[in-house]
Short mmCIF file of C-alpha atoms in Angstrom, two decimals:
data_model
loop_
_atom_site.label_atom_id
_atom_site.label_comp_id
_atom_site.label_asym_id
_atom_site.label_seq_id
_atom_site.Cartn_x
_atom_site.Cartn_y
_atom_site.Cartn_z
CA MET A 1 16.28 -21.00 60.85
CA ALA A 2 13.13 -22.95 60.56
CA MET A 3 10.97 -19.88 60.99
CA ALA A 4 13.04 -18.02 58.33
CA MET A 5 12.49 -20.93 55.95
CA ALA A 6 8.80 -20.96 56.70
CA VAL A 7 8.61 -17.23 56.02
CA LEU A 8 10.47 -17.75 52.75
CA TRP A 9 8.23 -20.47 51.63
CA ALA A 10 5.18 -18.41 52.55
CA ALA A 11 6.58 -15.55 50.50
CA VAL A 12 7.13 -17.87 47.55
CA VAL A 13 3.56 -19.26 47.83
CA VAL A 14 2.11 -15.73 47.97
CA LEU A 15 4.21 -14.71 44.92
CA ILE A 16 3.12 -17.71 42.96
CA THR A 17 -0.47 -17.12 43.86
CA ILE A 18 -0.25 -13.50 42.77
CA LEU A 19 1.42 -14.47 39.55
CA ALA A 20 -1.14 -17.20 38.82
CA LEU A 21 -3.99 -14.72 39.51
CA PHE A 22 -2.36 -12.18 37.30
CA LEU A 23 -1.89 -14.69 34.49
CA ARG A 24 -5.50 -15.79 34.87
CA LYS A 25 -6.69 -12.22 34.76
CA TRP A 26 -4.46 -11.51 31.70
CA ARG A 27 -5.75 -14.52 29.74
CA ASN A 28 -9.32 -13.81 30.60
CA GLN A 29 -9.30 -10.10 29.80
CA GLY A 30 -12.53 -9.19 28.15
CA ASN A 31 -14.00 -12.57 28.69
CA ASP A 32 -16.78 -10.98 30.77
CA VAL A 33 -17.90 -9.17 27.73
CA LYS A 34 -20.74 -11.06 26.03
CA GLY A 35 -19.99 -11.65 22.36
CA LEU A 36 -16.30 -11.00 22.53
CA PRO A 37 -14.59 -12.94 19.68
CA LYS A 38 -12.60 -15.99 20.66
CA GLY A 39 -8.86 -15.80 20.59
CA CYS A 40 -5.61 -15.75 22.56
CA VAL A 41 -3.87 -12.77 24.20
CA GLY A 42 -0.40 -14.27 24.32
CA LEU A 43 2.27 -13.46 26.93
CA PRO A 44 1.87 -10.84 29.60
CA TRP A 45 2.51 -7.26 28.37
CA VAL A 46 4.02 -8.58 25.15
CA GLY A 47 0.89 -10.29 23.96
CA GLU A 48 1.37 -11.82 20.48
CA THR A 49 3.34 -8.90 19.11
CA MET A 50 6.67 -10.65 18.75
CA GLU A 51 5.12 -13.53 16.74
CA PHE A 52 3.17 -11.06 14.60
CA MET A 53 6.33 -9.08 13.75
CA SER A 54 8.43 -12.20 13.22
CA TYR A 55 6.19 -13.30 10.40
CA PHE A 56 6.40 -9.83 8.79
CA SER A 57 10.20 -10.07 8.77
CA THR A 58 9.81 -13.01 6.26
CA SER A 59 8.50 -13.35 2.78
CA ASP A 60 5.28 -15.06 4.05
CA PRO A 61 3.42 -13.16 6.88
CA GLU A 62 0.18 -15.11 6.23
CA PRO A 63 0.53 -17.88 8.85
CA PHE A 64 0.03 -15.56 11.80
CA VAL A 65 -3.55 -14.83 10.80
CA ASN A 66 -4.28 -17.94 8.88
CA LYS A 67 -3.58 -20.17 11.91
CA ARG A 68 -5.95 -18.14 14.06
CA VAL A 69 -8.63 -17.96 11.44
CA ALA A 70 -8.61 -21.78 11.24
CA LYS A 71 -8.90 -22.04 15.01
CA TYR A 72 -11.16 -19.13 16.03
CA GLY A 73 -12.95 -17.87 12.80
CA LYS A 74 -12.35 -14.83 10.65
CA VAL A 75 -12.78 -12.38 13.64
CA PHE A 76 -10.72 -13.15 16.66
CA LYS A 77 -9.06 -11.39 19.67
CA SER A 78 -5.40 -10.96 20.25
CA HIS A 79 -3.07 -8.54 21.98
CA LEU A 80 -0.79 -6.35 19.70
CA PHE A 81 1.50 -3.44 20.43
CA GLY A 82 0.43 -3.11 23.99
CA LYS A 83 -3.33 -3.15 23.50
CA PRO A 84 -6.10 -5.75 23.43
CA THR A 85 -6.96 -6.17 19.82
CA ILE A 86 -9.76 -7.53 17.64
CA ILE A 87 -8.36 -8.79 14.29
CA SER A 88 -10.72 -9.13 11.37
CA ALA A 89 -10.10 -11.18 8.17
CA ASP A 90 -13.75 -10.78 7.21
CA ALA A 91 -14.47 -8.58 4.23
CA GLU A 92 -17.90 -7.38 5.47
CA PHE A 93 -16.68 -6.74 8.93
CA ASN A 94 -13.83 -4.63 7.53
CA LYS A 95 -16.16 -2.66 5.27
CA PHE A 96 -18.34 -1.81 8.32
CA VAL A 97 -15.27 -0.52 10.12
CA MET A 98 -14.24 1.64 7.20
CA GLN A 99 -17.76 3.05 6.53
CA ASN A 100 -18.12 3.99 10.16
CA ASP A 101 -14.73 5.78 10.53
CA GLN A 102 -15.19 8.97 12.61
CA LYS A 103 -18.73 7.79 13.50
CA LEU A 104 -18.17 4.70 15.59
CA PHE A 105 -14.33 4.41 15.19
CA ASN A 106 -11.38 6.78 15.54
CA MET A 107 -7.86 6.24 14.35
CA GLY A 108 -6.13 3.58 16.45
CA TYR A 109 -2.59 3.09 15.19
CA PRO A 110 0.01 1.91 17.81
CA THR A 111 2.05 4.46 19.68
CA SER A 112 5.16 3.26 17.78
CA PHE A 113 3.55 4.16 14.55
CA THR A 114 2.73 7.69 15.77
CA GLU A 115 6.30 8.26 16.89
CA ILE A 116 7.60 7.37 13.44
CA LEU A 117 5.00 9.04 11.37
CA GLY A 118 4.28 12.10 13.60
CA THR A 119 1.36 13.01 15.77
CA TYR A 120 -0.14 15.14 13.02
CA ASP A 121 0.35 12.91 10.07
CA MET A 122 -2.92 12.73 8.15
CA LEU A 123 -2.98 8.99 8.87
CA MET A 124 -3.15 9.68 12.54
CA VAL A 125 -5.56 12.51 13.12
CA ASN A 126 -9.34 12.50 13.57
CA GLY A 127 -12.33 14.75 13.05
CA GLU A 128 -12.10 18.24 11.61
CA LEU A 129 -8.33 18.28 11.46
CA HIS A 130 -8.39 15.28 9.28
CA LYS A 131 -11.06 16.73 7.06
CA LYS A 132 -8.90 19.95 6.70
CA MET A 133 -5.74 18.02 5.92
CA ARG A 134 -7.47 15.79 3.38
CA GLY A 135 -9.05 18.86 1.78
CA TYR A 136 -5.56 20.39 1.28
CA ALA A 137 -4.35 17.12 -0.18
CA MET A 138 -7.22 17.00 -2.64
CA THR A 139 -6.37 20.53 -3.94
CA PHE A 140 -3.14 18.87 -5.13
CA LEU A 141 -4.44 15.44 -6.16
CA ASN A 142 -7.77 15.81 -7.99
CA SER A 143 -8.08 14.57 -11.45
CA LYS A 144 -8.30 18.02 -13.07
CA LYS A 145 -5.06 19.04 -11.43
CA LEU A 146 -3.35 15.87 -12.62
CA GLN A 147 -4.66 16.20 -16.09
CA ASP A 148 -3.94 19.99 -16.47
CA TYR A 149 -0.68 20.41 -14.52
CA LEU A 150 1.08 17.07 -13.65
CA LEU A 151 0.49 14.76 -16.53
CA ASN A 152 3.35 16.00 -18.67
CA ASP A 153 5.68 16.13 -15.68
CA ILE A 154 5.02 12.54 -14.95
CA ASP A 155 5.64 11.57 -18.47
CA SER A 156 8.84 13.52 -18.60
CA TYR A 157 10.15 12.15 -15.27
CA ALA A 158 9.42 8.56 -16.39
CA LEU A 159 11.40 9.16 -19.58
CA LEU A 160 14.22 10.91 -17.63
CA VAL A 161 14.67 7.86 -15.30
CA LEU A 162 14.41 5.37 -18.15
CA SER A 163 16.89 7.23 -20.29
CA THR A 164 19.77 5.88 -18.18
CA TRP A 165 18.61 2.21 -17.98
CA LYS A 166 19.76 0.71 -21.26
CA GLY A 167 22.85 -1.58 -21.12
CA ARG A 168 23.40 -1.58 -17.42
CA VAL A 169 22.28 -3.30 -14.24
CA VAL A 170 19.45 -1.35 -12.66
CA ASN A 171 18.35 -1.33 -8.99
CA VAL A 172 14.66 -0.96 -9.74
CA GLN A 173 13.72 -0.12 -6.10
CA ASP A 174 16.15 2.91 -6.04
CA GLU A 175 15.17 4.11 -9.47
CA ALA A 176 11.39 3.86 -8.73
CA ARG A 177 11.77 5.78 -5.54
CA ALA A 178 13.72 8.57 -7.35
CA TYR A 179 10.98 8.74 -9.98
CA THR A 180 8.06 8.99 -7.56
CA PHE A 181 9.96 11.34 -5.22
CA ARG A 182 10.49 13.74 -8.06
CA VAL A 183 6.76 13.68 -8.97
CA VAL A 184 5.66 14.42 -5.43
CA ALA A 185 8.30 17.15 -4.84
CA LYS A 186 7.08 18.95 -7.97
CA GLN A 187 3.56 18.49 -6.83
CA LEU A 188 4.06 19.71 -3.26
CA ILE A 189 6.75 22.37 -3.53
CA SER A 190 7.26 23.02 -7.27
CA LEU A 191 10.74 21.59 -7.04
CA GLY A 192 11.87 20.05 -10.37
CA PRO A 193 14.40 17.34 -10.96
CA GLY A 194 18.02 18.31 -10.28
CA GLU A 195 20.56 18.73 -7.56
CA ALA A 196 18.18 20.41 -5.08
CA CYS A 197 15.55 17.66 -5.46
CA ASP A 198 18.13 14.82 -5.05
CA SER A 199 19.53 16.56 -1.93
CA LEU A 200 16.06 16.78 -0.45
CA MET A 201 15.42 13.14 -1.17
CA LYS A 202 18.75 12.21 0.40
CA GLU A 203 17.88 14.10 3.55
CA TYR A 204 14.45 12.71 3.62
CA TYR A 205 15.81 9.15 3.65
CA HIS A 206 18.20 10.18 6.45
CA LEU A 207 15.10 11.22 8.28
CA LEU A 208 13.41 7.83 7.68
CA ASN A 209 16.60 6.07 8.95
CA GLY A 210 16.24 7.81 12.31
CA ILE A 211 17.65 11.20 12.15
CA PHE A 212 14.34 12.88 12.90
CA SER A 213 15.25 16.42 13.64
CA LEU A 214 18.74 17.20 12.41
CA PRO A 215 17.86 18.05 8.76
CA LEU A 216 15.06 20.33 9.95
CA LYS A 217 17.34 22.39 12.26
CA ILE A 218 19.98 23.30 9.75
CA PRO A 219 19.38 26.91 8.61
CA GLY A 220 19.46 27.15 4.82
CA SER A 221 19.43 23.39 4.23
CA THR A 222 17.39 22.10 1.30
CA TYR A 223 14.90 20.62 3.75
CA ALA A 224 14.44 23.89 5.56
CA LYS A 225 14.03 25.74 2.27
CA ALA A 226 11.44 23.15 1.14
CA VAL A 227 9.44 23.59 4.24
CA GLN A 228 9.53 27.32 3.89
CA ASP A 229 8.23 26.94 0.38
CA LEU A 230 5.46 24.87 1.64
CA LEU A 231 4.52 27.42 4.27
CA ALA A 232 4.63 30.25 1.79
CA THR A 233 2.66 28.57 -1.07
CA VAL A 234 0.18 26.27 0.62
CA PHE A 235 -0.64 27.75 3.92
CA SER A 236 -0.24 31.43 2.98
CA ASN A 237 -1.71 34.52 4.66
CA GLU A 238 -4.70 34.21 2.32
CA THR A 239 -5.82 31.14 4.18
CA ARG A 240 -8.56 31.74 6.67
CA PRO A 241 -7.22 31.87 10.21
CA GLU A 242 -9.41 29.04 11.38
CA ASP A 243 -8.09 26.90 8.53
CA ARG A 244 -4.40 27.42 9.22
CA MET A 245 -2.24 24.77 10.72
CA THR A 246 0.54 24.97 13.34
CA ASN A 247 4.15 24.49 12.30
CA GLU A 248 4.24 21.12 13.94
CA GLN A 249 1.03 20.03 12.12
CA ILE A 250 2.43 21.31 8.80
CA MET A 251 5.73 19.38 9.40
CA ASP A 252 3.96 16.10 10.06
CA TYR A 253 1.57 16.69 7.23
CA PHE A 254 4.43 17.49 4.83
CA LEU A 255 6.43 14.44 5.75
CA GLY A 256 3.29 12.27 5.54
CA LEU A 257 2.55 13.44 2.01
CA LEU A 258 6.17 12.85 0.98
CA SER A 259 6.01 9.33 2.29
CA ALA A 260 2.51 8.44 1.08
CA GLY A 261 3.05 10.14 -2.25
CA HIS A 262 6.20 8.23 -3.24
CA ILE A 263 7.25 5.24 -1.15
CA SER A 264 3.98 3.35 -1.66
CA THR A 265 3.79 4.10 -5.36
CA ALA A 266 7.36 3.16 -5.91
CA THR A 267 6.87 -0.11 -4.07
CA VAL A 268 3.92 -1.06 -6.25
CA LEU A 269 5.86 -0.17 -9.40
CA VAL A 270 8.72 -2.36 -8.22
CA TYR A 271 6.50 -5.32 -7.62
CA ALA A 272 4.62 -4.78 -10.92
CA ILE A 273 7.99 -5.06 -12.79
CA ALA A 274 8.96 -8.10 -10.61
CA PHE A 275 5.60 -9.87 -11.40
CA LEU A 276 5.94 -9.10 -15.13
CA THR A 277 9.50 -10.33 -15.11
CA ASP A 278 8.10 -13.74 -13.91
CA SER A 279 5.17 -13.68 -16.24
CA PRO A 280 6.27 -13.22 -19.85
CA LYS A 281 2.78 -13.94 -21.19
CA ALA A 282 1.37 -11.04 -19.09
CA LEU A 283 4.17 -8.82 -20.23
CA ASN A 284 3.41 -9.76 -23.88
CA GLN A 285 -0.22 -8.80 -23.33
CA LEU A 286 0.71 -5.60 -21.78
CA ARG A 287 2.52 -4.68 -24.97
CA LYS A 288 0.02 -6.13 -27.42
CA SER A 289 -3.24 -7.99 -26.85
CA GLU A 290 -4.63 -10.11 -29.58
CA VAL A 291 -6.05 -13.57 -29.34
CA CYS A 292 -7.83 -16.36 -31.46
CA PHE A 293 -11.19 -17.54 -30.31
CA PRO A 294 -12.41 -21.09 -30.84
CA GLY A 295 -13.97 -21.27 -34.35
CA THR A 296 -12.49 -18.00 -35.48
CA CYS A 297 -9.07 -17.09 -36.69
CA VAL A 298 -7.67 -13.71 -35.67
CA SER A 299 -4.18 -13.66 -37.11
CA VAL A 300 -1.77 -13.41 -34.21
CA ARG A 301 -0.35 -15.44 -31.36
CA PRO A 302 -2.50 -16.24 -28.34
CA THR A 303 -1.87 -14.26 -25.20
CA GLY A 304 -3.07 -14.22 -21.57
CA LEU A 305 -1.88 -15.60 -18.34
CA ILE A 306 -1.58 -19.43 -18.26
CA TYR A 307 -1.65 -20.50 -14.60
CA SER A 308 -3.46 -23.79 -15.43
CA PHE A 309 -6.42 -21.55 -16.23
CA HIS A 310 -6.77 -22.62 -19.89
CA ASN A 311 -10.49 -23.39 -19.78
CA LYS A 312 -11.30 -20.35 -17.56
CA LEU A 313 -9.32 -18.06 -19.78
CA GLU A 314 -11.09 -19.40 -22.88
CA ARG A 315 -14.47 -18.86 -21.30
CA LEU A 316 -13.40 -15.40 -20.15
CA LEU A 317 -12.21 -14.35 -23.63
CA MET A 318 -15.52 -15.53 -25.28
CA LEU A 319 -17.45 -13.29 -22.86
CA MET A 320 -15.60 -10.19 -24.00
CA SER A 321 -17.05 -8.11 -26.79
CA GLY A 322 -15.67 -8.60 -30.30
CA PRO A 323 -13.26 -11.25 -31.68
CA GLU A 324 -10.14 -9.22 -30.85
CA LEU A 325 -8.88 -7.80 -27.53
CA GLN A 326 -7.91 -4.16 -27.63
CA GLU A 327 -4.22 -3.65 -28.43
CA GLU A 328 -2.50 -1.86 -25.65
CA ASN A 329 0.86 -0.08 -25.17
CA LEU A 330 2.50 -0.73 -28.56
CA ALA A 331 -0.66 0.46 -30.26
CA ILE A 332 -0.72 3.53 -28.09
CA LYS A 333 2.87 4.30 -28.87
CA SER A 334 2.18 3.85 -32.56
CA ASN A 335 -0.76 6.18 -32.47
CA LEU A 336 1.12 8.87 -30.59
CA LYS A 337 3.57 9.43 -33.48
CA GLY A 338 6.14 11.04 -31.11
CA GLN A 339 3.55 13.08 -29.07
CA ARG A 340 3.16 12.83 -25.40
CA LEU A 341 0.81 10.45 -23.59
CA SER A 342 -2.56 12.10 -23.00
CA TRP A 343 -5.13 11.78 -20.20
CA ASN A 344 -7.40 10.04 -22.70
CA ASP A 345 -4.64 7.42 -23.35
CA TYR A 346 -4.46 6.71 -19.66
CA LYS A 347 -8.17 6.61 -19.01
CA ASN A 348 -9.45 4.89 -22.14
CA SER A 349 -6.60 2.90 -23.84
CA MET A 350 -4.87 1.10 -20.97
CA PRO A 351 -7.43 -1.42 -19.59
CA PHE A 352 -4.90 -4.28 -19.25
CA THR A 353 -2.32 -1.94 -17.74
CA LEU A 354 -4.79 -0.95 -15.07
CA ASP A 355 -5.58 -4.63 -14.50
CA VAL A 356 -1.86 -5.28 -13.93
CA ILE A 357 -1.79 -2.40 -11.38
CA TYR A 358 -4.85 -3.69 -9.54
CA GLU A 359 -3.44 -7.16 -9.43
CA THR A 360 -0.09 -5.88 -8.20
CA LEU A 361 -1.76 -3.89 -5.52
CA ARG A 362 -3.86 -6.93 -4.39
CA LEU A 363 -0.80 -9.19 -4.05
CA THR A 364 1.72 -6.60 -2.61
CA ASN A 365 -0.50 -5.21 0.22
CA ILE A 366 1.57 -2.14 1.04
CA SER A 367 -0.55 -1.81 4.18
CA HIS A 368 -1.38 -5.00 5.91
CA GLY A 369 -4.54 -3.40 7.47
CA LEU A 370 -6.22 -0.50 9.12
CA TYR A 371 -6.07 0.21 12.86
CA ARG A 372 -9.09 1.71 14.54
CA THR A 373 -10.44 2.31 18.15
CA PRO A 374 -14.10 2.01 18.94
CA ILE A 375 -15.57 5.23 20.45
CA GLU A 376 -18.10 3.12 22.33
CA ASP A 377 -18.96 -0.61 22.75
CA ILE A 378 -20.09 -1.79 19.43
CA LYS A 379 -22.20 -4.79 18.40
CA TYR A 380 -21.92 -6.13 14.88
CA GLN A 381 -22.53 -9.62 13.35
CA GLY A 382 -23.12 -11.01 16.82
CA TYR A 383 -19.76 -9.74 18.11
CA THR A 384 -19.09 -7.13 20.77
CA ILE A 385 -16.16 -4.82 20.16
CA PRO A 386 -15.31 -3.16 23.48
CA LYS A 387 -14.63 0.59 23.69
CA GLY A 388 -11.00 1.36 23.79
CA TRP A 389 -9.71 -1.85 22.24
CA THR A 390 -7.87 -1.81 18.94
CA VAL A 391 -9.52 -3.18 15.82
CA LEU A 392 -7.25 -4.31 13.05
CA ALA A 393 -9.19 -4.61 9.82
CA TYR A 394 -6.70 -7.05 8.19
CA SER A 395 -7.03 -6.39 4.47
CA ARG A 396 -4.26 -8.79 3.49
CA ALA A 397 -6.52 -11.62 4.36
CA VAL A 398 -9.35 -10.27 2.21
CA HIS A 399 -7.06 -9.80 -0.83
CA LEU A 400 -5.78 -13.37 -0.47
CA ASP A 401 -9.09 -14.99 0.34
CA GLY A 402 -9.63 -18.04 -1.86
CA VAL A 403 -13.42 -17.62 -1.60
CA ILE A 404 -13.20 -14.14 -3.18
CA TYR A 405 -10.21 -14.67 -5.53
CA GLU A 406 -9.62 -17.95 -7.37
CA ASP A 407 -6.01 -19.19 -6.85
CA PRO A 408 -5.42 -15.99 -4.77
CA LEU A 409 -1.60 -16.24 -4.66
CA ALA A 410 -1.31 -16.31 -8.47
CA PHE A 411 -0.57 -13.08 -10.42
CA ASN A 412 -3.44 -13.08 -12.85
CA PRO A 413 -4.48 -9.68 -14.10
CA LEU A 414 -7.20 -11.22 -16.26
CA ARG A 415 -9.24 -11.77 -13.15
CA TRP A 416 -10.18 -8.11 -13.20
CA LYS A 417 -11.96 -8.56 -16.53
CA THR A 418 -14.85 -10.12 -14.62
CA MET A 419 -14.31 -8.55 -11.16
CA SER A 420 -14.55 -4.93 -10.03
CA PRO A 421 -12.27 -3.37 -7.42
CA THR A 422 -14.96 -2.48 -4.81
CA ILE A 423 -14.66 -1.80 -1.13
CA ASN A 424 -16.14 -5.31 -0.50
CA ASN A 425 -13.09 -7.07 -1.87
CA PHE A 426 -10.36 -4.55 -2.72
CA VAL A 427 -9.36 -2.07 -0.04
CA VAL A 428 -5.80 -1.24 -1.04
CA PHE A 429 -6.73 2.50 -1.00
CA GLY A 430 -8.82 2.25 2.14
CA GLY A 431 -12.43 3.35 2.16
CA GLY A 432 -14.91 5.82 3.58
CA PRO A 433 -13.78 9.25 4.64
CA ARG A 434 -10.22 8.04 4.83
CA GLN A 435 -9.83 6.70 1.31
CA CYS A 436 -6.40 7.50 0.04
CA ALA A 437 -6.42 11.04 -1.52
CA GLY A 438 -3.68 10.17 -3.97
CA TYR A 439 -5.01 6.98 -5.51
CA GLU A 440 -5.41 8.42 -8.95
CA LEU A 441 -1.95 9.96 -8.91
CA ALA A 442 -0.45 6.55 -7.94
CA LYS A 443 -2.17 4.61 -10.75
CA LEU A 444 -1.22 7.43 -13.32
CA GLU A 445 2.43 7.35 -12.27
CA ILE A 446 2.67 3.51 -12.49
CA ALA A 447 0.71 3.34 -15.75
CA MET A 448 2.85 5.92 -17.59
CA PHE A 449 6.11 4.39 -16.32
CA LEU A 450 5.02 0.88 -17.37
CA HIS A 451 3.98 2.27 -20.81
CA HIS A 452 7.41 3.61 -21.50
CA LEU A 453 9.26 0.58 -19.97
CA VAL A 454 7.45 -2.12 -21.91
CA THR A 455 7.57 -0.32 -25.24
CA LYS A 456 11.24 0.56 -25.04
CA PHE A 457 12.97 -2.25 -23.25
CA SER A 458 13.29 -5.89 -22.44
CA TRP A 459 15.01 -6.98 -19.25
CA ALA A 460 16.04 -9.97 -17.20
CA PRO A 461 16.80 -10.48 -13.44
CA VAL A 462 20.45 -10.36 -12.47
CA GLU A 463 20.05 -12.49 -9.35
CA GLN A 464 17.18 -13.98 -7.35
CA ASP A 465 15.60 -11.57 -4.94
CA ARG A 466 12.89 -11.90 -2.34
CA LYS A 467 10.35 -9.59 -0.54
CA VAL A 468 9.93 -8.77 3.13
CA TYR A 469 7.32 -6.72 4.88
CA PHE A 470 9.06 -5.20 7.86
CA PRO A 471 9.56 -2.34 8.53
CA ILE A 472 8.09 -1.62 4.99
CA VAL A 473 7.30 -3.81 2.00
CA ARG A 474 10.42 -4.05 -0.04
CA MET A 475 12.75 -6.25 -2.13
CA ILE A 476 15.83 -7.22 -0.08
CA LYS A 477 18.26 -6.52 -2.94
CA GLY A 478 16.19 -3.81 -4.69
CA LEU A 479 15.26 -6.07 -7.76
CA PRO A 480 18.40 -5.76 -9.82
CA ILE A 481 17.78 -6.22 -13.62
CA VAL A 482 19.79 -5.86 -16.79
CA VAL A 483 18.10 -3.81 -19.46
CA LYS A 484 18.36 -4.02 -23.34
CA ASP A 485 16.54 -2.36 -26.16
CA LEU A 486 13.27 -4.05 -27.07
CA LYS A 487 13.45 -6.13 -30.15
CA LEU A 488 9.99 -7.18 -31.42
CA PRO A 489 9.56 -10.35 -33.54
CA LEU A 490 8.47 -9.94 -37.07
CA SER A 491 4.72 -10.38 -37.44
#
């Protein structure tokens, strides 16, 4: 009996020793690398993943990174999604990562992302395959194609959606997704609005909810027909053999374009409307921008966002040319005299509309960051980034950095009158060879929808709503609003 107890205690001691050695090795992983950023790797196997995800299930994911930046600096180590990870909240470091994509870094998204998006989603692939896929996307999404072929469709689809809004409670999130889905379906497979398009959208959202293969295996289904359309029109026999893609690659590519082409844009549109709902002065300026300067008298009411920025706003307005800001959407509508919006209206007559879009993009942060994997050990800014680790260029932190943006949590489109959306401080569309191919389409869709919305309607929230960031950025209740005809005050 005594011997058995001794053996048992010996086994316990050995087990504890092994566990202690394992924990020590886990906590010290990479510490033999000179220049490795400071940080914590969290629990064995799990790392800090659970804490990271828990914050993204709330309306405020910032504390995860902010606490670590305060303790370790803007570049620190962690362990996320099963891999040792370097997280950067530093704008210059993130710029370096993007500019060296496919040179020093390859794509490095977690396995779980790949399983959801597909192995051959354009976001996941590297090298020549990515260049080929992006080239195909650019044939759809370049400015000339938008101007010559899609502009009128976008205008029509925006009016079609808004034609049903007056006098009822609207779920903005659902309506925005329907609008942007119709645009991308027309762009990709020449499928106009109607029952077939709505059926495709319904099956697509079934797919997103976890039914990954069923819609694709039903002969004659809308989804199957859409894929056949894609095969026939985009990757036809006229395509050079070396440029053709396999069916699996086409499927992932198609699903990726559907997702990137409408969910992200719809989300930004929802948040733009949400921010404008809470910012009546910004909404007023979006409709009509006129202002009095000190010492001059331009006959209308003052506008602009007042977030205790009175002095800053006054200085800003004095820097702008002329005594009067350019009138925006109501002036455009008046000049159209019943005609359609033109490319020139979008590019040259909507400066504040674009500022609203930029500010919404900055605050919304559809993608929290970019995941990359170093091809080799990399030294930068005194840090060593080990080969095979994950690098998370955390763009949220850059967009909400108080050093770059004054009062960074405030919705203040006027900040873009003196700032430029450059890769140093504004990476909502990525950068380098992986910059979003559809960024111009997204801005165009949002600008045209906002133009028609703010010149036709007024609206008010039905109930309080809040945003969450997991699994995607969204409003919990879909942003319900009640819509009425716009009644302008007499001038």
